[in-house]
XYZ file of N, CA and C in Angstrom:
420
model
N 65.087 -21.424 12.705
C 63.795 -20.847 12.347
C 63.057 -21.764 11.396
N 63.978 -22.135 10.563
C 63.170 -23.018 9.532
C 62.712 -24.753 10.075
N 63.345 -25.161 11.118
C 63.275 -26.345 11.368
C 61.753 -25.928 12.665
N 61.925 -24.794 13.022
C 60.862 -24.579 14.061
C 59.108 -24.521 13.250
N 59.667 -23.772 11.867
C 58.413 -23.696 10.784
C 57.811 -25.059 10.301
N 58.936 -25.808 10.336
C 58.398 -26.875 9.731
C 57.723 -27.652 11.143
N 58.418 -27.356 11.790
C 57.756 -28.426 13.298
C 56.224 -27.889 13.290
N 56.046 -27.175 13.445
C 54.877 -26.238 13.193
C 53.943 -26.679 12.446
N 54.066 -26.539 11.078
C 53.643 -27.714 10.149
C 52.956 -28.906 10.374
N 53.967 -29.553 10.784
C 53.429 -30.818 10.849
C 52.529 -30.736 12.060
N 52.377 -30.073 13.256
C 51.910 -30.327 14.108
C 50.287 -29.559 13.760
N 50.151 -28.960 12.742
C 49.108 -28.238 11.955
C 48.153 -29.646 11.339
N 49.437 -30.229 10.747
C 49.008 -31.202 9.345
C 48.012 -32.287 10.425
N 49.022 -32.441 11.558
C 48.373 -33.877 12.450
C 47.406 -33.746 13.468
N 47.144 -32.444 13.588
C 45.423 -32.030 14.492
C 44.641 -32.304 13.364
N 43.523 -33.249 13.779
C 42.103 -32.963 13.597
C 41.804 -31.957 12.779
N 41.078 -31.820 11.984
C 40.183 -30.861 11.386
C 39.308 -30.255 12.324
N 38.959 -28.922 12.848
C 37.770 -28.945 13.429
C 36.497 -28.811 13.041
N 35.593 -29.140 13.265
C 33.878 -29.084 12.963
C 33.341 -27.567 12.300
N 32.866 -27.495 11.001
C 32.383 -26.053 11.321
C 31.431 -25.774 11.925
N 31.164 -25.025 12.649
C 29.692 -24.652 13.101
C 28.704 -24.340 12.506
N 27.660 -24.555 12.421
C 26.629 -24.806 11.701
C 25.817 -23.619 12.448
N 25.665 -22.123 12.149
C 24.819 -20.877 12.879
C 23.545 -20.631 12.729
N 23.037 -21.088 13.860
C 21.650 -21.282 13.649
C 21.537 -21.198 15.406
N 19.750 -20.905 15.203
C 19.713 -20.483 16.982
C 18.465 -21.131 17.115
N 17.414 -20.876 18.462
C 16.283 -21.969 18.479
C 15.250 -21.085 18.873
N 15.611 -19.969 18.323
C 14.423 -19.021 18.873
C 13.339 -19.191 17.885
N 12.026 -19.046 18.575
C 11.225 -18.955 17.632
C 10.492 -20.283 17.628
N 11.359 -21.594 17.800
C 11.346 -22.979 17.528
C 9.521 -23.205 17.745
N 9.517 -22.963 19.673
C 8.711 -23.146 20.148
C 7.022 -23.369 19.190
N 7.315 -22.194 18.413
C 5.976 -21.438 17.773
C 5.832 -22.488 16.400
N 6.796 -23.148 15.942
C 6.537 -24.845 15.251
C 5.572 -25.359 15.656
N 4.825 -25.475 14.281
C 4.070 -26.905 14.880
C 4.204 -28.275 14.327
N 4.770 -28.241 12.611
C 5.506 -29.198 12.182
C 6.234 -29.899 12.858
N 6.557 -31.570 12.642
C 7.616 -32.146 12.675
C 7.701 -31.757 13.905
N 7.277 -31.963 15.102
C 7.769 -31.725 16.450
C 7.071 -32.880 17.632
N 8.495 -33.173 17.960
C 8.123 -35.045 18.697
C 8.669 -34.822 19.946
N 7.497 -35.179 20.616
C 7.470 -35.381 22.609
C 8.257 -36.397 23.027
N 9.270 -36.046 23.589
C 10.443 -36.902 24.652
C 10.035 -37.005 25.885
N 9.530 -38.185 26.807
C 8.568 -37.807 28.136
C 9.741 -38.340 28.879
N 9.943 -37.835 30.417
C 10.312 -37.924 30.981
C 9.889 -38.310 32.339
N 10.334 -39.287 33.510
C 9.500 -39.381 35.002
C 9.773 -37.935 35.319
N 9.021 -37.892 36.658
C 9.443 -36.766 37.326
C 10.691 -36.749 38.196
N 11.258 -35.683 38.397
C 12.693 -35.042 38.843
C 13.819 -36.227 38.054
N 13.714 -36.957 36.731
C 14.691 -37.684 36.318
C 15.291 -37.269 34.357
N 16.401 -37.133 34.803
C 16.724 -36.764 32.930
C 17.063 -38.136 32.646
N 16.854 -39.221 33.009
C 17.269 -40.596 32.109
C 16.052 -40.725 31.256
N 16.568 -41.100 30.570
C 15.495 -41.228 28.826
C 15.531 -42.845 29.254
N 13.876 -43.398 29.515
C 12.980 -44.403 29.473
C 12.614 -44.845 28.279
N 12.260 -46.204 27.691
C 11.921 -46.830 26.387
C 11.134 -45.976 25.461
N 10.179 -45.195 25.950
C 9.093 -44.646 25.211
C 9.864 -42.950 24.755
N 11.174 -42.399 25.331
C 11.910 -41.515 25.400
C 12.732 -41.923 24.146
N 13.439 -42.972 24.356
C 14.385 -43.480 23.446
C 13.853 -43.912 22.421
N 12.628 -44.664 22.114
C 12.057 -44.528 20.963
C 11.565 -43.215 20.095
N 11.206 -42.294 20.764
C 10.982 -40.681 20.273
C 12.052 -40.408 19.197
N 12.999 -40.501 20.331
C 14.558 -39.779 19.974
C 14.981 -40.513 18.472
N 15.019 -41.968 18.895
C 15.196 -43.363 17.431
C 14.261 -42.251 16.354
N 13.156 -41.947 16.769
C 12.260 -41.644 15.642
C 12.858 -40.301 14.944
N 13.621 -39.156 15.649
C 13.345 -38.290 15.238
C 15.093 -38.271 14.247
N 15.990 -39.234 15.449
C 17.219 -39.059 14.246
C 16.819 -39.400 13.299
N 16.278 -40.699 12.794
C 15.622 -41.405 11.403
C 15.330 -40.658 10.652
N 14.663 -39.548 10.920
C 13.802 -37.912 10.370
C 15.263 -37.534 9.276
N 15.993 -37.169 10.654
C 17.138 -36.153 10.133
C 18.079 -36.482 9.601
N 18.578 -37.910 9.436
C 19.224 -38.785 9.012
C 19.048 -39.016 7.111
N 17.878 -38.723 7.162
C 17.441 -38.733 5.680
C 17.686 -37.856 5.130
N 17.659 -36.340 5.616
C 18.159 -35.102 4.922
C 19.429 -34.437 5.891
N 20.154 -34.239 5.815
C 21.238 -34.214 5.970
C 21.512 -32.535 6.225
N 20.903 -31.940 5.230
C 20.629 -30.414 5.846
C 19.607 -29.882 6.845
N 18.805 -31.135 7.490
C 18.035 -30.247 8.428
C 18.670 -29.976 9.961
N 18.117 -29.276 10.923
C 18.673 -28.749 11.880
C 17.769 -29.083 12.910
N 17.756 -28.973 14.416
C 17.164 -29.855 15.314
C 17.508 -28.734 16.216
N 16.530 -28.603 17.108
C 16.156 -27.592 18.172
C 15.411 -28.468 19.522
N 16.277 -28.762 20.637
C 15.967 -29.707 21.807
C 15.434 -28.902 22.814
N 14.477 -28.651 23.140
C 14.021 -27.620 24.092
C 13.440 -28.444 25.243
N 14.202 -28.101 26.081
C 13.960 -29.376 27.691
C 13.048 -28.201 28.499
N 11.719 -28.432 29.011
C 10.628 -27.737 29.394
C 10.895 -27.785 31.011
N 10.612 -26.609 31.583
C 11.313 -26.765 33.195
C 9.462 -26.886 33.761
N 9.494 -27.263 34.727
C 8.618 -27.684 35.599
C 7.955 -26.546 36.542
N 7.180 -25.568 36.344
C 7.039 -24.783 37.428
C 6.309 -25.238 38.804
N 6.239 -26.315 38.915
C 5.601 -26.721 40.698
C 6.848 -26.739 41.122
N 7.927 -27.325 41.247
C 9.119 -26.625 42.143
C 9.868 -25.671 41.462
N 10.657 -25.400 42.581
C 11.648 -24.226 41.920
C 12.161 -24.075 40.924
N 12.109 -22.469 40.756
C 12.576 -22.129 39.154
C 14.037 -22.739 38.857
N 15.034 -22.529 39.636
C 16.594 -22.823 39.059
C 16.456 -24.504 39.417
N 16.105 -25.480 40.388
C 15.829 -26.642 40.202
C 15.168 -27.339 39.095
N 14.223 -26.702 38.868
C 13.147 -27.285 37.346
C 14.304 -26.900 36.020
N 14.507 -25.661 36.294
C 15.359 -25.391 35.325
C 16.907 -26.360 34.561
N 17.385 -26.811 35.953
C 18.316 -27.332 35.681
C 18.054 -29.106 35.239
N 16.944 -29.192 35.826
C 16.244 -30.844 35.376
C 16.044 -30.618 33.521
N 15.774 -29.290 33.397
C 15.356 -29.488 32.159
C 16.762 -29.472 31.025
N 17.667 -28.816 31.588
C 18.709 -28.276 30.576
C 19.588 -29.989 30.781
N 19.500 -30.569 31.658
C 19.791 -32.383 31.934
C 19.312 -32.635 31.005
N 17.508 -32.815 31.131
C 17.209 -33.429 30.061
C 17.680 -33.274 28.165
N 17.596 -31.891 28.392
C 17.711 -31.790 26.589
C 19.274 -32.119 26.324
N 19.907 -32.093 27.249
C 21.524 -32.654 27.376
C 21.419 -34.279 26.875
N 20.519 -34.459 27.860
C 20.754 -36.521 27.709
C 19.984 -36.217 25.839
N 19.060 -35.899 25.717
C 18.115 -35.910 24.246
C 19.289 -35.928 22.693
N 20.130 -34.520 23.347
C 20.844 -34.292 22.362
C 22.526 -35.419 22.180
N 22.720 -35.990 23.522
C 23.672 -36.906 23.281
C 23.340 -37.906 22.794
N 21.768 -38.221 23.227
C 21.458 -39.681 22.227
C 21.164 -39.437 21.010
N 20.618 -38.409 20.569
C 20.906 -38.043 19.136
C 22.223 -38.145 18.426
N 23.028 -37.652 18.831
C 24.745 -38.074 19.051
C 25.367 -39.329 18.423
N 24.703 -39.914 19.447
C 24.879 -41.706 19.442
C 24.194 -42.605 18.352
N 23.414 -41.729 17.814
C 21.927 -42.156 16.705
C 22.450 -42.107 15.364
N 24.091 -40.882 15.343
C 24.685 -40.596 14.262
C 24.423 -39.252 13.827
N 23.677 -38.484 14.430
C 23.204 -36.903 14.284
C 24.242 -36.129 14.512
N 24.891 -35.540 13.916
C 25.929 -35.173 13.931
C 25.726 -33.461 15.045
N 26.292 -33.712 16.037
C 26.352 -32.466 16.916
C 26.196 -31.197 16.459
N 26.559 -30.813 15.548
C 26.728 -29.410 15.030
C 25.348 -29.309 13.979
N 24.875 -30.265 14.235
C 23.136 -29.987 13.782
C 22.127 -29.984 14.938
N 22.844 -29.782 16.415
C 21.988 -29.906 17.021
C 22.010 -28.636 18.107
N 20.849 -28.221 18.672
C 21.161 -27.102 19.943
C 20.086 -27.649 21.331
N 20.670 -27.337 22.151
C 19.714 -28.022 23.455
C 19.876 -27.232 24.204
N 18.314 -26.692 25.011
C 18.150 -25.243 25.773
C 16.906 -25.594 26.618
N 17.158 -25.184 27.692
C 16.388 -24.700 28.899
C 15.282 -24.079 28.364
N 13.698 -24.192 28.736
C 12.648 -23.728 28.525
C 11.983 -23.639 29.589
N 11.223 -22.943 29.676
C 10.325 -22.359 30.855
C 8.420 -22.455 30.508
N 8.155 -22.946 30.888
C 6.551 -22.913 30.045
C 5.969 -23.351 28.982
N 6.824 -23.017 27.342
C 6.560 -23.429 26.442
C 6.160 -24.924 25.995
N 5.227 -25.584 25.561
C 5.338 -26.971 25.152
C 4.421 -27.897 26.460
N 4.682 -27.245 27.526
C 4.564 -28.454 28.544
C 3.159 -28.896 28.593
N 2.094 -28.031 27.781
C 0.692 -29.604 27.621
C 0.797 -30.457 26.936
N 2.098 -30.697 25.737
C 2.120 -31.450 24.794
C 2.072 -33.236 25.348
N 2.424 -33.284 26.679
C 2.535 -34.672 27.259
C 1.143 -35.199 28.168
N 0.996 -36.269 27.819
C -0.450 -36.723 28.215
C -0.352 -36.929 29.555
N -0.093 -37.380 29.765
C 0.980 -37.816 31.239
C 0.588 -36.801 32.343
N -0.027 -36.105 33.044
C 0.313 -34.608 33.779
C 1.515 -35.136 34.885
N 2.032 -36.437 35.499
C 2.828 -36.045 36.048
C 3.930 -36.073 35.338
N 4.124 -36.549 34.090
C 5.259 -36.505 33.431
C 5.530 -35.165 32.843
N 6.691 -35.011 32.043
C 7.368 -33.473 31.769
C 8.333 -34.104 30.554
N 8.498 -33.221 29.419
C 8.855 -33.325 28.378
C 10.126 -32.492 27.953
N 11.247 -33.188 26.641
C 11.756 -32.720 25.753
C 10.831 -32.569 24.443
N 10.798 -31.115 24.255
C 10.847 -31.233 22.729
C 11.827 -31.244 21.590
N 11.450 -32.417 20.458
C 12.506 -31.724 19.458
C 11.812 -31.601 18.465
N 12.386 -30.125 17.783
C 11.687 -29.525 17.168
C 12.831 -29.438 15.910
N 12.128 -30.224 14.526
C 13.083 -30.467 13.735
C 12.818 -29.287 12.436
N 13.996 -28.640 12.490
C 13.519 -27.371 11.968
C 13.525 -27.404 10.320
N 12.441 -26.291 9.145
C 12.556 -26.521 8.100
C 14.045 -26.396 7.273
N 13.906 -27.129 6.518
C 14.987 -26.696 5.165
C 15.481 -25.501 5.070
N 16.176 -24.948 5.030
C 16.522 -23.397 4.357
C 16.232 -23.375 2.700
């Protein structure tokens, strides 16, 4: 029993720490108008293009400086084609947004990335292009 406790132990001691979660949700985000930077995208593509990846550069830089703020990726679905097709282009996109944030040093558990429907989508000059927003949320 005691040699099983201790095995135990150690196998406690030598996992990883895990991440705490950071509880926070993105409702509401939309209705921001602060601090909120257009990720453009081609059409039917979630690869993040130079002018995408510079956004993104811009907005970790943001969050990178304060360390308590929180980030809300809202990938805008397309209503000229289908709802669950547009839909799923969009939840791609804020996927690719939030991994390059990732990669930028933004630490995941400051970040949430969600499917949107309508919200945001005049923000891009572009009309055939289609957007991530990230919407970098206030201080608590």
């Amino acid at each position: 029993m005691r040699a099983a406790l201790a095995g135990l132990a150690c196998l406690l001691l030598a996992a990883p720490a895990a991440a705490q979660v950071r509880p926070f949700n993105c409702i509401g985000a939309e209705q921001l108008e602060d601090e909120v930077i257009a990720v453009p995208f081609a059409r039917n593509s979630s690869t993040l293009g130079p002018a995408g990846r510079s956004a993104v550069a811009t907005a970790a830089a943001l969050v990178r400086e304060e360390p308590g703020r929180l980030i809300c990726v809202l990938g805008h679905a397309d209503r000229s084609v289908g709802a669950e097709t547009s839909t799923q282009i969009a939840a791609r996109r804020a996927r690719a947004v939030a991994l390059r944030l990732a990669e930028l040093g933004v630490e995941r558990d400051r970040v949430r990335a969600e499917a949107r429907v309508g919200a945001f989508s005049g923000r891009v000059d572009e009309p055939g292009a289609r957007a991530v927003t990230i919407v970098l949320l206030p201080m608590r």
